[in-house]
Tab-separated table of C-alpha atoms in Angstrom:
chain	number	residue	atom	x	y	z
A	1	MET	CA	7.954	-9.331	-0.272
A	2	MET	CA	4.325	-9.696	-1.264
A	3	PRO	CA	3.830	-11.785	-4.448
A	4	PHE	CA	0.802	-9.653	-5.426
A	5	SER	CA	0.421	-6.055	-6.509
A	6	ASP	CA	-1.805	-3.744	-4.472
A	7	GLU	CA	-4.313	-3.830	-7.353
A	8	ASP	CA	-4.321	-7.653	-7.287
A	9	LEU	CA	-4.986	-7.637	-3.548
A	10	ARG	CA	-7.920	-5.220	-3.615
A	11	PRO	CA	-10.689	-7.579	-4.922
A	12	PRO	CA	-9.999	-10.516	-2.552
A	13	VAL	CA	-9.385	-8.235	0.464
A	14	SER	CA	-12.570	-6.319	-0.292
A	15	ASN	CA	-14.532	-9.537	-0.715
A	16	ILE	CA	-13.374	-11.019	2.606
A	17	ILE	CA	-14.079	-7.793	4.483
A	18	GLU	CA	-17.567	-7.560	2.966
A	19	THR	CA	-18.595	-11.213	3.251
A	20	LYS	CA	-16.839	-12.437	6.408
A	21	VAL	CA	-15.590	-9.588	8.573
A	22	SER	CA	-18.373	-6.990	8.233
A	23	PRO	CA	-21.194	-9.363	9.239
A	24	MET	CA	-19.258	-10.423	12.369
A	25	LEU	CA	-18.651	-6.819	13.425
A	26	ALA	CA	-22.208	-5.766	12.565
A	27	ARG	CA	-23.596	-8.220	15.127
A	28	ASP	CA	-21.976	-6.076	17.825
A	29	GLY	CA	-22.856	-2.734	16.223
A	30	GLY	CA	-19.442	-2.308	14.635
A	31	ALA	CA	-18.279	-1.766	11.095
A	32	ILE	CA	-15.087	-1.765	9.053
A	33	GLU	CA	-14.003	0.135	5.964
A	34	LEU	CA	-11.172	-0.750	3.599
A	35	LEU	CA	-9.377	2.567	3.029
A	36	ASP	CA	-6.456	1.551	0.842
A	37	ILE	CA	-3.741	-1.002	0.106
A	38	ILE	CA	-0.209	0.385	-0.174
A	39	ASN	CA	2.845	-1.845	-0.657
A	40	GLY	CA	0.950	-4.893	0.602
A	41	ARG	CA	-0.239	-3.105	3.739
A	42	VAL	CA	-4.014	-3.182	4.151
A	43	PHE	CA	-5.354	0.003	5.733
A	44	VAL	CA	-8.728	-0.440	7.409
A	45	GLN	CA	-10.748	1.647	9.789
A	46	LEU	CA	-12.916	0.143	12.485
A	47	GLN	CA	-16.127	2.111	12.848
A	48	GLY	CA	-19.402	2.216	14.740
A	49	ALA	CA	-19.296	0.478	18.115
A	50	CYS	CA	-15.695	-0.614	17.413
A	51	VAL	CA	-14.447	2.962	17.875
A	52	GLY	CA	-13.143	3.248	21.403
A	53	CYS	CA	-14.039	-0.340	22.250
A	54	SER	CA	-11.424	-1.996	24.430
A	55	ALA	CA	-11.665	-5.191	22.355
A	56	SER	CA	-11.030	-3.457	19.016
A	57	SER	CA	-7.333	-4.402	18.887
A	58	SER	CA	-8.271	-8.047	19.533
A	59	THR	CA	-10.968	-7.798	16.860
A	60	LEU	CA	-8.391	-6.495	14.409
A	61	LYS	CA	-5.835	-9.196	15.230
A	62	PHE	CA	-8.050	-12.251	15.723
A	63	ILE	CA	-10.826	-11.584	13.225
A	64	VAL	CA	-9.700	-9.183	10.488
A	65	GLU	CA	-6.025	-10.178	10.299
A	66	LYS	CA	-6.709	-13.897	10.761
A	67	GLU	CA	-9.323	-14.004	7.981
A	68	LEU	CA	-7.209	-12.015	5.504
A	69	LYS	CA	-3.962	-13.870	6.199
A	70	ALA	CA	-5.629	-17.280	5.993
A	71	ALA	CA	-7.423	-16.516	2.737
A	72	ILE	CA	-4.810	-14.436	0.907
A	73	HIS	CA	-1.257	-14.439	2.251
A	74	PRO	CA	0.270	-15.066	5.719
A	75	GLU	CA	2.516	-12.006	5.517
A	76	LEU	CA	-0.223	-9.435	4.880
A	77	GLN	CA	0.015	-6.449	7.193
A	78	ILE	CA	-3.241	-5.012	8.490
A	79	VAL	CA	-3.176	-1.435	9.791
A	80	ASN	CA	-6.083	0.068	11.723
A	81	VAL	CA	-6.316	3.746	10.808
A	82	PRO	CA	-7.375	5.962	13.728
A	83	GLN	CA	-10.227	8.419	13.149
A	84	GLY	CA	-8.840	11.596	11.590
A	85	MET	CA	-5.766	9.894	10.054
A	86	GLU	CA	-7.443	8.826	6.796
A	87	ASN	CA	-5.395	11.310	4.738
A	88	ASN	CA	-2.080	10.442	6.395
A	89	LEU	CA	-1.722	6.723	5.663
A	90	GLN	CA	1.986	7.069	4.828
A	91	GLU	CA	2.647	8.149	8.423
A	92	LEU	CA	1.203	4.959	9.908
């Protein structure tokens, strides 16, 4: 069980994505958007060059997840939302 509410998680998650993750992805023409946080699950969408890139699952696991878990909480769940699924987060 996550010791933080979704509202508590939003500022630090947003900050890490903006200051650490986005610049890394931007170097390769990629981008990331924080869509929502529901029950401690962080829903992000990889964009730009990340879409369809064979390394995108590694990027998610070894960059996005690693940064967020290290800085906030080791049990955070990061979910990459496929294009077109933005309105169906509960199904993921």
